[in-house]
Tab-separated table of C-alpha atoms in Angstrom:
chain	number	residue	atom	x	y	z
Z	1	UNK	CA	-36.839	-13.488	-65.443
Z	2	UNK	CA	-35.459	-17.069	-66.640
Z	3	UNK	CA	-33.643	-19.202	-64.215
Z	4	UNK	CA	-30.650	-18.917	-66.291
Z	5	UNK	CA	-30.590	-15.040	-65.575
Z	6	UNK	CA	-31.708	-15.660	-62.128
Z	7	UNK	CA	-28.943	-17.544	-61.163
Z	8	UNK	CA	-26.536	-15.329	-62.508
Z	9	UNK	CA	-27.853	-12.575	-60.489
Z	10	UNK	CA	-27.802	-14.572	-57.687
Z	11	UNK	CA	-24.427	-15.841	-58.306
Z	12	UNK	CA	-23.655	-11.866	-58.709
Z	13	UNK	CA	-24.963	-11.037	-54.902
Z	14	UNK	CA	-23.003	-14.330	-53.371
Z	15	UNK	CA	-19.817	-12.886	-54.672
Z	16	UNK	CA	-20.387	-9.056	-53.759
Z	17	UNK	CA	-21.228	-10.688	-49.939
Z	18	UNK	CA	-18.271	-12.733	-49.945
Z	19	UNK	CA	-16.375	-9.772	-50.709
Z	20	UNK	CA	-17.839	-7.411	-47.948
Z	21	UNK	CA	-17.548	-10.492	-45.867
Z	22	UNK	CA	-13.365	-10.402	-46.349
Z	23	UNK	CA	-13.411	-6.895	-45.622
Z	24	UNK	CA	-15.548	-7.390	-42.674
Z	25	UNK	CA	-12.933	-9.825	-41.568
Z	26	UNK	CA	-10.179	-7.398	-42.216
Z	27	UNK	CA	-11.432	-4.959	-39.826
Z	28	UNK	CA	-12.593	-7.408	-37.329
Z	29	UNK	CA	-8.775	-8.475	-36.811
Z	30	UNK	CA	-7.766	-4.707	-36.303
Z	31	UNK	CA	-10.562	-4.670	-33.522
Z	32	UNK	CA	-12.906	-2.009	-35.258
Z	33	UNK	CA	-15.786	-4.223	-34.140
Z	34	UNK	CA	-18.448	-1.642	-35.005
Z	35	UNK	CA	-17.025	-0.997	-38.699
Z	36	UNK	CA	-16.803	-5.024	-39.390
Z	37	UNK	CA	-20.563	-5.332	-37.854
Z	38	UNK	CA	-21.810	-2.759	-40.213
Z	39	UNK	CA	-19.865	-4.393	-43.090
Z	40	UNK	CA	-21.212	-8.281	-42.637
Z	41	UNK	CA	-24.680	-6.772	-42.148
Z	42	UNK	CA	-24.700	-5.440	-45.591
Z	43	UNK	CA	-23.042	-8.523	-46.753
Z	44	UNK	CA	-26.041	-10.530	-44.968
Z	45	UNK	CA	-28.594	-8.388	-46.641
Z	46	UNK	CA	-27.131	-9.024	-50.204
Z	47	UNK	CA	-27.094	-12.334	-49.544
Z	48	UNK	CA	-29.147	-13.885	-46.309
Z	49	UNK	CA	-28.148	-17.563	-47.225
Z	50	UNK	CA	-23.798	-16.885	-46.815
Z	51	UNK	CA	-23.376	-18.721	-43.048
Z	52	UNK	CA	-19.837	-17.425	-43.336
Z	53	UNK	CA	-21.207	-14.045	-42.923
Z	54	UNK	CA	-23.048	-15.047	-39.990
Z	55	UNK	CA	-20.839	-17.242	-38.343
Z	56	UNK	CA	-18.321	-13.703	-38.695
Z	57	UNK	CA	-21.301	-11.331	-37.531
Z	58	UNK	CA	-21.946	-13.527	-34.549
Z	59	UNK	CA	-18.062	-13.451	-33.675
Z	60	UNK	CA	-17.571	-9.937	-33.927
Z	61	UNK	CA	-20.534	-9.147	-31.584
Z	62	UNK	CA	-19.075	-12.001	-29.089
Z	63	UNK	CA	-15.658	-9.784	-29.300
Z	64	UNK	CA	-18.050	-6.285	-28.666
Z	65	UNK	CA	-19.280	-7.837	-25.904
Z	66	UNK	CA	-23.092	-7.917	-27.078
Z	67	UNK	CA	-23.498	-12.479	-26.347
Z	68	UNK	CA	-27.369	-12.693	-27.189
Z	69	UNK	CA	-26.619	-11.515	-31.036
Z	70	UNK	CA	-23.696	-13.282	-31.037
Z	71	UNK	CA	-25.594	-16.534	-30.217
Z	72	UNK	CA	-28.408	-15.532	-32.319
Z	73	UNK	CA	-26.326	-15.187	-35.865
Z	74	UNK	CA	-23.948	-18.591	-34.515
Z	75	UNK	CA	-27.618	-20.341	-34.289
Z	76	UNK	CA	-28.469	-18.879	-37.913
Z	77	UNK	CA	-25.348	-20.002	-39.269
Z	78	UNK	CA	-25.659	-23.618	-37.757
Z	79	UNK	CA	-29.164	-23.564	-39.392
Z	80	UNK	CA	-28.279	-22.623	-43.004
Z	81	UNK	CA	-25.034	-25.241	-42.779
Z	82	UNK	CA	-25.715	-27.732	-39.811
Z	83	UNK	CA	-22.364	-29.457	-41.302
Z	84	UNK	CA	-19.980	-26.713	-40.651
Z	85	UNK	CA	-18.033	-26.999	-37.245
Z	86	UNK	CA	-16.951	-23.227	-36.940
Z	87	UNK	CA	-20.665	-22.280	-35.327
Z	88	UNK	CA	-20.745	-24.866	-33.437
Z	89	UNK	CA	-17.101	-24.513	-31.280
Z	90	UNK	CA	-17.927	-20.682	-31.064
Z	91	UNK	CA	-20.849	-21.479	-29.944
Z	92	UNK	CA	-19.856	-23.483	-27.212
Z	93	UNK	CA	-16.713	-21.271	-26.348
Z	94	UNK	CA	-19.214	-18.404	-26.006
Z	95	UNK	CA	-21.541	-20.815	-23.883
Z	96	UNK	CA	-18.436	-21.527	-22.027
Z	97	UNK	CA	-17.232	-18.077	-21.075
Z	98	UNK	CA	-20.718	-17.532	-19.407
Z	99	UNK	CA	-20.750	-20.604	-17.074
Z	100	UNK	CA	-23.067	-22.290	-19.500
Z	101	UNK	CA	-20.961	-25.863	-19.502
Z	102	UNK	CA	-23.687	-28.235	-19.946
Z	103	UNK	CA	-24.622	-25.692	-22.994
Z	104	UNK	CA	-21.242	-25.515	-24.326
Z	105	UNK	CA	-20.625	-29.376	-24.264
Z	106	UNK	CA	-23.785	-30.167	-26.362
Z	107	UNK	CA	-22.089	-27.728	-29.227
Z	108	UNK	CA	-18.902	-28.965	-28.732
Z	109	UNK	CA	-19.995	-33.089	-29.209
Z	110	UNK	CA	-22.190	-31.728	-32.465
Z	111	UNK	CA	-19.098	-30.405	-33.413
Z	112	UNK	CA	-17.009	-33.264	-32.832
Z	113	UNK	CA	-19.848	-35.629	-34.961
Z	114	UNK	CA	-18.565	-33.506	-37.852
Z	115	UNK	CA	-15.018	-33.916	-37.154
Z	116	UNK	CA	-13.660	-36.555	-34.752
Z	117	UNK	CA	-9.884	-36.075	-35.853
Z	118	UNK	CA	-9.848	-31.993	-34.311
Z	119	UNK	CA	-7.774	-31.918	-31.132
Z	120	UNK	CA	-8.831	-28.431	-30.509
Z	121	UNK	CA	-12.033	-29.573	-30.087
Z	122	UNK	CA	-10.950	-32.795	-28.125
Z	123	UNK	CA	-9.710	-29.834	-26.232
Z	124	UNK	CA	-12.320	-27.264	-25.861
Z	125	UNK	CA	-14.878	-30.268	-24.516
Z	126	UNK	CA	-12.407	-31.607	-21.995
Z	127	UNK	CA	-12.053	-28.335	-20.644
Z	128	UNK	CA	-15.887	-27.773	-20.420
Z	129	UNK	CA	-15.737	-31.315	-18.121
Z	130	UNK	CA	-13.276	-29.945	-15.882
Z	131	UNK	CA	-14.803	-26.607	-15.680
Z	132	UNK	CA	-17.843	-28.485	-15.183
Z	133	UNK	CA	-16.133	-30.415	-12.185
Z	134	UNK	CA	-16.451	-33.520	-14.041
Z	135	UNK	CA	-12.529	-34.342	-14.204
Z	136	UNK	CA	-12.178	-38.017	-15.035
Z	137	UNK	CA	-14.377	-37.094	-18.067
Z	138	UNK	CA	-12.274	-34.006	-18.843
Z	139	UNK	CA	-8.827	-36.375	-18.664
Z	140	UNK	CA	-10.586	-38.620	-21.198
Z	141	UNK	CA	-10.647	-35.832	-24.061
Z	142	UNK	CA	-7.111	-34.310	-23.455
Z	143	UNK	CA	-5.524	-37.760	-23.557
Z	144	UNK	CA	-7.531	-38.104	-27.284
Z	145	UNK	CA	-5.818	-33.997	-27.645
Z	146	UNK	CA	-2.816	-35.209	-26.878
Z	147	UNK	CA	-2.439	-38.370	-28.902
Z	148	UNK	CA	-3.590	-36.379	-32.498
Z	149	UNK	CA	-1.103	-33.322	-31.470
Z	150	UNK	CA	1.302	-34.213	-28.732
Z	151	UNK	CA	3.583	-31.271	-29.007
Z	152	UNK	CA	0.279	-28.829	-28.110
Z	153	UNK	CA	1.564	-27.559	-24.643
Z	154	UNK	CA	-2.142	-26.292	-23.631
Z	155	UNK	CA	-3.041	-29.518	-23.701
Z	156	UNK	CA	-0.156	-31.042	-21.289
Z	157	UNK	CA	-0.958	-28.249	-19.040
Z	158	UNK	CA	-4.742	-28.730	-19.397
Z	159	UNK	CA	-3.860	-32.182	-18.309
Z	160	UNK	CA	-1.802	-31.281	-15.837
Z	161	UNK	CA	-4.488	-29.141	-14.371
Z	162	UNK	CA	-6.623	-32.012	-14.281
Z	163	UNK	CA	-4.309	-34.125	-12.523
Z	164	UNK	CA	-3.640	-31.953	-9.816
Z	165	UNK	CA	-7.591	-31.441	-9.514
Z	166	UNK	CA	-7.715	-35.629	-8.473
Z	167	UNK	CA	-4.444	-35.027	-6.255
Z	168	UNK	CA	-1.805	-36.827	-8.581
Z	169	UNK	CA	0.354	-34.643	-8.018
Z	170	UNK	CA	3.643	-36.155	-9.831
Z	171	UNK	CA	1.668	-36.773	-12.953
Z	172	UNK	CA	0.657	-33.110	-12.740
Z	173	UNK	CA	4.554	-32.149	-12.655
Z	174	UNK	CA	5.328	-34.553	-15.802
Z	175	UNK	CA	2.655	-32.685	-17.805
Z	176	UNK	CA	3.394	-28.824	-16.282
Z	177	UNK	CA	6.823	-29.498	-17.258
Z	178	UNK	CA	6.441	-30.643	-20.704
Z	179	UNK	CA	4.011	-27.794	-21.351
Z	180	UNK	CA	6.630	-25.520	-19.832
Z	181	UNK	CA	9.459	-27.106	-22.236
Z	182	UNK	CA	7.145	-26.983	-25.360
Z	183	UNK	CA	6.289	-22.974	-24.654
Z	184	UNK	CA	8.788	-22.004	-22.181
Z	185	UNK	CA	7.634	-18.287	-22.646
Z	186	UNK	CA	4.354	-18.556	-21.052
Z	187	UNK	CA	3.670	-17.839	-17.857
Z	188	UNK	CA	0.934	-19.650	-17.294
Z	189	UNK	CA	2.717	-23.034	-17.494
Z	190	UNK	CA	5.496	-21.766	-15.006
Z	191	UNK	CA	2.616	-21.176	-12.414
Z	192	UNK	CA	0.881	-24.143	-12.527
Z	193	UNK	CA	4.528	-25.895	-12.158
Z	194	UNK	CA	5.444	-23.606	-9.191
Z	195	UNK	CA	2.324	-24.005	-7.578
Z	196	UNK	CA	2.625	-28.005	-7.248
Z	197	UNK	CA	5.777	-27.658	-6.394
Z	198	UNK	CA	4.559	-25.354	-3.612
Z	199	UNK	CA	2.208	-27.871	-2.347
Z	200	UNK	CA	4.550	-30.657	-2.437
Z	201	UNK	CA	7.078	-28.568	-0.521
Z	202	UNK	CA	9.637	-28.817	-3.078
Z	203	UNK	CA	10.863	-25.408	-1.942
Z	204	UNK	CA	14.054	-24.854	-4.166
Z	205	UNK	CA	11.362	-25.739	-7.555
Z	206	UNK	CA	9.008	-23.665	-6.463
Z	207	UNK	CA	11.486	-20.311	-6.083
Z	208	UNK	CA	12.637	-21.161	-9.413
Z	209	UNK	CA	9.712	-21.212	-11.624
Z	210	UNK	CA	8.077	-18.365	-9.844
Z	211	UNK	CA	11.131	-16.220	-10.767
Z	212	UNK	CA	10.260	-17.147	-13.714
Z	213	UNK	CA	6.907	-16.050	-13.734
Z	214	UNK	CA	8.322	-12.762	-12.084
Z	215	UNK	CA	10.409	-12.716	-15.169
Z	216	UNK	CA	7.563	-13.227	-17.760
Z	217	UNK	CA	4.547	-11.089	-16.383
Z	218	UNK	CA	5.279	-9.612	-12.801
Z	219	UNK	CA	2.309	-9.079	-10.480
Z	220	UNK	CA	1.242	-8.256	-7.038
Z	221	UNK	CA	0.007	-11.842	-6.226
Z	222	UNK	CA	3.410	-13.920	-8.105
Z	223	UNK	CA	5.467	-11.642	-5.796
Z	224	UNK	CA	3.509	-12.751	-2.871
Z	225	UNK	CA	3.702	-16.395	-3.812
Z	226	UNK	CA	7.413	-16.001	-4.335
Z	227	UNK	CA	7.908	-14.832	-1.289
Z	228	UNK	CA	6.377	-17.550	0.587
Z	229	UNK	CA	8.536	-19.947	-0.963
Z	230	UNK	CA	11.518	-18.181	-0.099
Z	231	UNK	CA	9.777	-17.991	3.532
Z	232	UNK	CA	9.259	-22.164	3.782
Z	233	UNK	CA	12.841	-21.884	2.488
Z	234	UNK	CA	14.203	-20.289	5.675
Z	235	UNK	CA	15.484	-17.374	3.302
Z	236	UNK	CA	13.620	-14.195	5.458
Z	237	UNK	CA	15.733	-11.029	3.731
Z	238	UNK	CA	14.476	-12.447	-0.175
Z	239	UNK	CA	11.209	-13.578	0.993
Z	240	UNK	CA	11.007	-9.974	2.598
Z	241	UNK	CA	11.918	-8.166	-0.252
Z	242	UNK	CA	8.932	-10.427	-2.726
Z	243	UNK	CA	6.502	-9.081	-0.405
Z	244	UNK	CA	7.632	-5.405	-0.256
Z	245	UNK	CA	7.041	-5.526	-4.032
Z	246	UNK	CA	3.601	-7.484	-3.782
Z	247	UNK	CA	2.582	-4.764	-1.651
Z	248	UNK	CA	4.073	-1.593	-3.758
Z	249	UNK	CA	2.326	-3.567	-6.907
Z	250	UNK	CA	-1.068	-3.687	-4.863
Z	251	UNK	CA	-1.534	-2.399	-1.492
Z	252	UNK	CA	-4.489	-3.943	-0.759
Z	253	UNK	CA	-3.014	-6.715	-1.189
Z	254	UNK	CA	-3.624	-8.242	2.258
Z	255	UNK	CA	-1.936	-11.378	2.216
Z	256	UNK	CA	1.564	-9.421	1.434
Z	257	UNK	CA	0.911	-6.761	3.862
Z	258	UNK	CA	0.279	-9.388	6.657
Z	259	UNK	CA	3.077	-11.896	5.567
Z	260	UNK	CA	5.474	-8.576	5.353
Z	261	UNK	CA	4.706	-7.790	8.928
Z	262	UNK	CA	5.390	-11.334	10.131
Z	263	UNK	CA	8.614	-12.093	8.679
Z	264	UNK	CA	9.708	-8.575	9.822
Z	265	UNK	CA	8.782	-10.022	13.305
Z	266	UNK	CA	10.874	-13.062	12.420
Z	267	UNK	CA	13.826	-11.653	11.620
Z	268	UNK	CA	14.123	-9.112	14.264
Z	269	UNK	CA	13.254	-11.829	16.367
Z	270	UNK	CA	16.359	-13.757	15.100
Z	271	UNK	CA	18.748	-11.017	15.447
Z	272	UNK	CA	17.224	-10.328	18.947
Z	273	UNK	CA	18.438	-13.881	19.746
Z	274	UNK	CA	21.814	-13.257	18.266
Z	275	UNK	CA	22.398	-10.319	19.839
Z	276	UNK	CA	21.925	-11.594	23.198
Z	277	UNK	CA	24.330	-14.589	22.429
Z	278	UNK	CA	27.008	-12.172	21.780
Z	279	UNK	CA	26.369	-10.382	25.157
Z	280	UNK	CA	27.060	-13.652	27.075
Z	281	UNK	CA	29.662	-14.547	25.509
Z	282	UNK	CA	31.525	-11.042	26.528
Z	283	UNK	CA	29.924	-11.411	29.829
Z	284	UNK	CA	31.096	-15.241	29.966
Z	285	UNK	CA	33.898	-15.093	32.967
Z	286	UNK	CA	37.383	-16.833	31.522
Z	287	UNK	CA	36.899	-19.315	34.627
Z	288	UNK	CA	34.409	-20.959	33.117
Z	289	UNK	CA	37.490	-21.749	29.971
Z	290	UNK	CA	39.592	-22.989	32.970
Z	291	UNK	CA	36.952	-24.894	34.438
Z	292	UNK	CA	36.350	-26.599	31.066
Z	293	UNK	CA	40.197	-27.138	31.023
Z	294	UNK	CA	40.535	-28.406	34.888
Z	295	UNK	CA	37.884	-30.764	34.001
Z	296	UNK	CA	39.449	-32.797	31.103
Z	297	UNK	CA	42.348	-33.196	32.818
Z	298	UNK	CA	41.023	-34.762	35.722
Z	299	UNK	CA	39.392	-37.050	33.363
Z	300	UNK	CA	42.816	-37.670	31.878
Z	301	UNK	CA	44.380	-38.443	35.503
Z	302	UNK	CA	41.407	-40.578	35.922
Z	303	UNK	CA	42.073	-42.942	33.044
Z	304	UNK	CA	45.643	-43.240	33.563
Z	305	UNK	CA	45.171	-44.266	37.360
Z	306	UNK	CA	42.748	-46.904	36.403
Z	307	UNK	CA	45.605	-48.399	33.379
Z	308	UNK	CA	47.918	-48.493	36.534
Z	309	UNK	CA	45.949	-50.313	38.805
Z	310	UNK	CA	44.667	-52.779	36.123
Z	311	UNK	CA	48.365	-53.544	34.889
Z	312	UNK	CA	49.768	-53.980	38.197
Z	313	UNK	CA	46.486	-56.099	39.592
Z	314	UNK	CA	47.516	-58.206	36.027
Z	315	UNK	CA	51.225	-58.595	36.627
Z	316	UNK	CA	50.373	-60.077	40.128
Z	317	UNK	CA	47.046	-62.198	39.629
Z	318	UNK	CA	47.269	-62.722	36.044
Z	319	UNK	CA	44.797	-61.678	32.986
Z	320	UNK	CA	41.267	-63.170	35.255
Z	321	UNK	CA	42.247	-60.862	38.261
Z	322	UNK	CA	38.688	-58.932	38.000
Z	323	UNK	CA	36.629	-62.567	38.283
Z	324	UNK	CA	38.779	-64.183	40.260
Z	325	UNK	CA	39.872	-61.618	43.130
Z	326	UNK	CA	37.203	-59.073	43.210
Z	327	UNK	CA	34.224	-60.108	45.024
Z	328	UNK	CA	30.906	-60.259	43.381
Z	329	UNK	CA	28.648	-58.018	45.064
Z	330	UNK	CA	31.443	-55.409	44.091
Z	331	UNK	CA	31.772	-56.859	40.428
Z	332	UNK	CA	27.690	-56.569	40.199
Z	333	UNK	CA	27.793	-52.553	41.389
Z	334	UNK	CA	30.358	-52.008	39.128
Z	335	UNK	CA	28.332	-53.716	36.234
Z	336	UNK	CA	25.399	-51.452	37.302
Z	337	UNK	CA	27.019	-48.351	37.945
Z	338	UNK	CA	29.314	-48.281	34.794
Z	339	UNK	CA	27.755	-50.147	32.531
Z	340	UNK	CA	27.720	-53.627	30.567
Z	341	UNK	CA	30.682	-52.499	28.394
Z	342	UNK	CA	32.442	-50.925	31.006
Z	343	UNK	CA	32.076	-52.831	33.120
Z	344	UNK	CA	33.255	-55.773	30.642
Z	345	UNK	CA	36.565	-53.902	29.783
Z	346	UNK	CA	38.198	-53.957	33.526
Z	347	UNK	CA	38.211	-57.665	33.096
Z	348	UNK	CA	39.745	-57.798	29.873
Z	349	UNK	CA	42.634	-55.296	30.514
């Protein structure tokens, strides 16, 4: 066979493969993983140099759930087109989802050697670091994320995250909040926000974006944390009713059972205390009115016998009367017994 008619042939098998490889594709997005498998094996065996085809087979046995052929056909792919970035970022997202950080970073800085300017991949490593623990690291690559694509709201929230992993907690709330303006729809972003707000005890912000969360995708455990805010919010009937509905969402949901049970404690506790208040106030005898009464007016007489004696001990021995007349010893029990200002007052009156 010449080379001429060779290559044709060839050229004859690439194309059939990349068309089984778009139909492979096809059914891979409607999630008939087994049907797509079958179809980018065939593809394969018409033509075992296409890395698209294997870079596709490994991701739909990463969707199926089968990781050791998915890594296999990513690690085939990277060796028949060690340029391409796609192996290489599913690679290390598939080294990522199984704890394997350290893994997933090495793919994810290969990748980046191909193409710097991605700020998915800026991303995807940063959130290997933090995973990883390594945070300062992590903030590094999401501040490159953000400068290339600054209206990406994962990647104010991924910073956000990271933040509040190092305890800044106000630069934590700058970035939760612009994530949760950019995609106000996703719940996500409203948690993380409620959650610092929580631990700053900004009550009042923390009710609000967990009804929000409530609003978005309702659960056992955003009831429960909804409820505590309302709690630390002195609100007992709402935060009462969030943890009824934790508990009919999940009742083994601990947490909600035992906070239910305490705040029931508190507020009959509370209404305990009110009802007694009301019982002495009915048993309250009207004397004690009168006495009240009695008592402010002999404070009144009080003050009006002391304005006469000062005015007529004034008319008689002039404005100095208190220095001048009264004798010191009784001028110095005075100033003890009533007072510096009080005391200070006789002798000006």
């Amino acid at each position: 066979m010449s080379e001429i008619r060779r290559s044709e042939f060839v050229q004859k098998f690439l194309q059939a493969s990349d068309k089984l490889n778009l139909v492979g594709t096809g059914l891979a997005q409607k999630k008939l993983f087994d049907e797509a498998i079958s179809i980018f094996e065939l593809a394969a065996e018409l033509y075992p140099r296409n890395y698209y085809v294997y870079t596709n087979l490994g991701h739909a046995y990463e969707d199926k759930g089968l990781t050791d052929k998915a890594i296999i056909n990513y690690k085939k792919a990277i060796r028949l087109r060690p340029s391409l970035v796609d192996p290489y970022d599913l690679l290390g997202s598939l080294y990522a989802a199984t704890g394997l950080f350290g893994k997933a970073i090495e793919c994810y800085e290969k990748a980046l050697k191909i193409n710097s300017n991605d700020p998915i991949l800026q991303q995807h490593i940063g959130t290997s670091y933090l995973d990883k623990g390594l945070v300062k690291e992590s903030i590094t690559y999401f501040l490159r994320s953000k400068e290339m694509d600054p209206n990406s709201p994962s990647t104010w929230n991924n910073l956000g995250c990271a933040y509040s992993r190092i305890g800044l907690a106000d630069e934590a709330i700058v970035h939760f909040r612009e994530a949760v303006r950019l995609k106000p729809k996703n719940p996500i972003y409203h948690e993380n926000l409620a959650r610092e707000y929580f631990d700053k005890c900004l009550w009042k912000d923390a009710v609000s974006e967990f009804t929000e969360v409530v609003k978005l995708s309702p659960n056992s455990s955003v009831h429960y944390n909804l409820g505590l805010a309302y709690e630390r919010l002195g609100n007992l009937d709402k935060a009462k009713k969030q943890f009824v509905r934790a508990v009919q969402l999940d009742q083994g949901n601990e947490m909600a059972l035992k906070s239910l049970d305490d705040v029931k404690e508190m507020i009959a506790s509370i209404e305990m205390k009110a009802s007694n208040v009301g019982k002495l106030q009915k048993l309250a005898r009207p004397g004690l009115i009168r006495d009240s009464e009695s008592y402010r007016l002999l404070r009144r007489f009080e003050d009006q016998l002391r304005a006469f004696i000062q005015e007529a001990m004034r008319k008689v021995w002039g404005d100095n009367w208190w220095k001048q007349k009264i004798p010191s010893d009784i001028q110095e029990a005075c100033w003890k017994k009533k007072g510096k200002r009080e005391s200070k007052s006789w002798g000006k009156v």
